[in-house]
């Protein structure tokens, strides 16, 4: 049996975060929201160990790039990041992707597509972990 994908949405507004979580839950994921605040999202990553984090490129207290770097310094499992933005800025997109985001999505986007990208991200992450584990066993 496959474990349920845990998705942290760094936005608890009714117009975005709550509707996003609702769509992802309808796709069989465990989705929950936290306030759109870099410190709060980082704390939730460390405490709740989500598989995927969906955050805006710009957050109060720290941006997505800083958040991804700080999340990587913690111990344990590292989540995949999907970074969103209402601003079409190729420089920001490039910086976010170079910092390790799995996807950069321009708002507004289809929430069904978000679900598909989360599923693809988790599948790719599991495959990579299995390859690493297999390579270590062969040594």
CSV table of C-alpha atoms in Angstrom, one decimal:
chain,number,residue,atom,x,y,z
A,1,UNK,CA,0.0,0.0,0.0
A,2,UNK,CA,1.3,3.4,-0.9
A,3,UNK,CA,1.5,6.0,1.8
A,4,UNK,CA,-0.6,9.1,1.5
A,5,UNK,CA,1.3,12.1,0.2
A,6,UNK,CA,1.6,14.9,2.8
A,7,UNK,CA,1.4,18.4,1.4
A,8,UNK,CA,2.1,21.6,3.3
A,9,UNK,CA,0.5,24.7,1.7
A,10,UNK,CA,2.2,27.9,3.0
A,11,UNK,CA,-1.0,30.0,2.6
A,12,UNK,CA,-4.1,29.8,4.8
A,13,UNK,CA,-6.3,32.3,2.9
A,14,UNK,CA,-9.7,31.2,1.9
A,15,UNK,CA,-9.2,32.3,-1.7
A,16,UNK,CA,-6.1,30.3,-2.3
A,17,UNK,CA,-4.7,28.0,0.4
A,18,UNK,CA,-8.0,26.5,1.6
A,19,UNK,CA,-9.3,25.8,-1.9
A,20,UNK,CA,-6.0,24.4,-2.9
A,21,UNK,CA,-6.0,22.0,0.1
A,22,UNK,CA,-9.5,21.0,-0.7
A,23,UNK,CA,-8.7,20.0,-4.3
A,24,UNK,CA,-5.6,18.1,-3.2
A,25,UNK,CA,-7.6,16.2,-0.6
A,26,UNK,CA,-10.1,15.3,-3.3
A,27,UNK,CA,-7.1,13.7,-5.2
A,28,UNK,CA,-6.3,11.6,-2.2
A,29,UNK,CA,-3.5,13.7,-0.6
A,30,UNK,CA,-3.2,14.8,3.0
A,31,UNK,CA,-3.0,18.6,2.5
A,32,UNK,CA,-2.9,21.2,5.2
A,33,UNK,CA,-2.3,24.9,5.4
A,34,UNK,CA,-0.2,27.2,7.5
A,35,UNK,CA,-0.1,31.0,7.5
A,36,UNK,CA,1.9,32.6,4.7
A,37,UNK,CA,4.9,33.3,6.8
A,38,UNK,CA,8.4,32.0,6.2
A,39,UNK,CA,9.1,31.3,9.9
A,40,UNK,CA,5.8,29.5,10.4
A,41,UNK,CA,6.3,27.4,7.3
A,42,UNK,CA,9.9,26.4,8.3
A,43,UNK,CA,8.7,25.4,11.7
A,44,UNK,CA,5.9,23.2,10.2
A,45,UNK,CA,8.4,21.6,7.8
A,46,UNK,CA,10.6,20.6,10.7
A,47,UNK,CA,7.7,19.5,12.9
A,48,UNK,CA,5.3,17.8,10.4
A,49,UNK,CA,7.8,16.5,7.8
A,50,UNK,CA,5.7,17.0,4.7
A,51,UNK,CA,6.6,15.3,1.4
A,52,UNK,CA,5.9,18.4,-0.6
A,53,UNK,CA,5.7,22.1,0.3
A,54,UNK,CA,3.8,24.6,-1.9
A,55,UNK,CA,4.8,28.2,-1.2
A,56,UNK,CA,4.8,31.6,-2.8
A,57,UNK,CA,8.2,33.0,-4.0
A,58,UNK,CA,7.7,36.0,-1.6
A,59,UNK,CA,6.8,35.4,2.0
A,60,UNK,CA,6.9,37.6,5.1
A,61,UNK,CA,10.2,37.1,7.1
A,62,UNK,CA,12.0,35.1,4.4
A,63,UNK,CA,11.6,34.3,0.7
A,64,UNK,CA,11.2,30.9,-0.9
A,65,UNK,CA,15.0,30.6,-1.7
A,66,UNK,CA,16.0,31.3,1.9
A,67,UNK,CA,13.3,28.9,3.2
A,68,UNK,CA,14.5,26.1,1.0
A,69,UNK,CA,18.1,26.6,2.1
A,70,UNK,CA,17.1,26.6,5.8
A,71,UNK,CA,14.8,23.5,5.4
A,72,UNK,CA,17.8,21.6,3.9
A,73,UNK,CA,20.0,22.3,7.0
A,74,UNK,CA,17.5,20.5,9.2
A,75,UNK,CA,17.9,16.8,9.9
A,76,UNK,CA,15.6,14.2,8.5
A,77,UNK,CA,13.7,13.9,5.3
A,78,UNK,CA,13.8,16.9,2.9
A,79,UNK,CA,10.5,17.9,1.3
A,80,UNK,CA,10.2,18.8,-2.4
A,81,UNK,CA,9.2,22.4,-3.1
A,82,UNK,CA,6.8,23.8,-5.6
A,83,UNK,CA,7.1,27.6,-5.7
A,84,UNK,CA,4.4,29.8,-7.0
A,85,UNK,CA,4.2,33.5,-8.0
A,86,UNK,CA,1.7,36.0,-9.3
A,87,UNK,CA,4.6,37.7,-11.1
A,88,UNK,CA,6.1,36.5,-14.4
A,89,UNK,CA,9.8,37.1,-13.7
A,90,UNK,CA,12.3,34.8,-15.4
A,91,UNK,CA,15.1,35.8,-13.1
A,92,UNK,CA,13.1,34.9,-10.0
A,93,UNK,CA,12.1,31.6,-11.7
A,94,UNK,CA,15.7,30.8,-12.5
A,95,UNK,CA,16.9,31.6,-9.0
A,96,UNK,CA,14.1,29.4,-7.4
A,97,UNK,CA,14.8,26.5,-9.7
A,98,UNK,CA,18.6,26.7,-9.1
A,99,UNK,CA,17.9,26.7,-5.4
A,100,UNK,CA,16.3,23.3,-5.7
A,101,UNK,CA,12.6,23.8,-6.4
A,102,UNK,CA,10.9,20.9,-8.2
A,103,UNK,CA,8.5,23.3,-10.1
A,104,UNK,CA,7.8,27.1,-10.4
A,105,UNK,CA,4.2,27.8,-11.2
A,106,UNK,CA,2.7,31.1,-12.3
A,107,UNK,CA,-0.6,32.1,-10.7
A,108,UNK,CA,-3.3,31.7,-11.5
A,109,UNK,CA,-2.9,28.0,-12.3
A,110,UNK,CA,-5.2,25.0,-12.5
A,111,UNK,CA,-5.3,23.3,-9.1
A,112,UNK,CA,-5.7,19.9,-10.9
A,113,UNK,CA,-2.4,20.5,-12.6
A,114,UNK,CA,-0.8,21.3,-9.2
A,115,UNK,CA,-2.0,17.9,-8.0
A,116,UNK,CA,-0.5,16.2,-11.0
A,117,UNK,CA,2.8,17.9,-10.5
A,118,UNK,CA,2.9,17.0,-6.8
A,119,UNK,CA,2.3,13.3,-7.8
A,120,UNK,CA,5.0,13.5,-10.4
A,121,UNK,CA,7.4,15.1,-7.9
A,122,UNK,CA,6.8,12.4,-5.3
A,123,UNK,CA,7.2,9.6,-7.8
A,124,UNK,CA,10.5,11.1,-9.0
A,125,UNK,CA,11.7,11.5,-5.4
A,126,UNK,CA,10.9,7.9,-4.5
A,127,UNK,CA,12.6,6.6,-7.6
A,128,UNK,CA,15.7,8.7,-6.9
A,129,UNK,CA,15.8,7.4,-3.2
A,130,UNK,CA,15.5,3.8,-4.4
A,131,UNK,CA,18.4,4.3,-6.8
A,132,UNK,CA,20.6,5.8,-4.1
A,133,UNK,CA,19.7,3.0,-1.7
A,134,UNK,CA,20.4,0.4,-4.4
A,135,UNK,CA,23.8,2.0,-5.2
A,136,UNK,CA,24.8,2.0,-1.5
A,137,UNK,CA,24.0,-1.7,-1.2
A,138,UNK,CA,26.2,-2.5,-4.2
A,139,UNK,CA,29.3,-1.0,-2.5
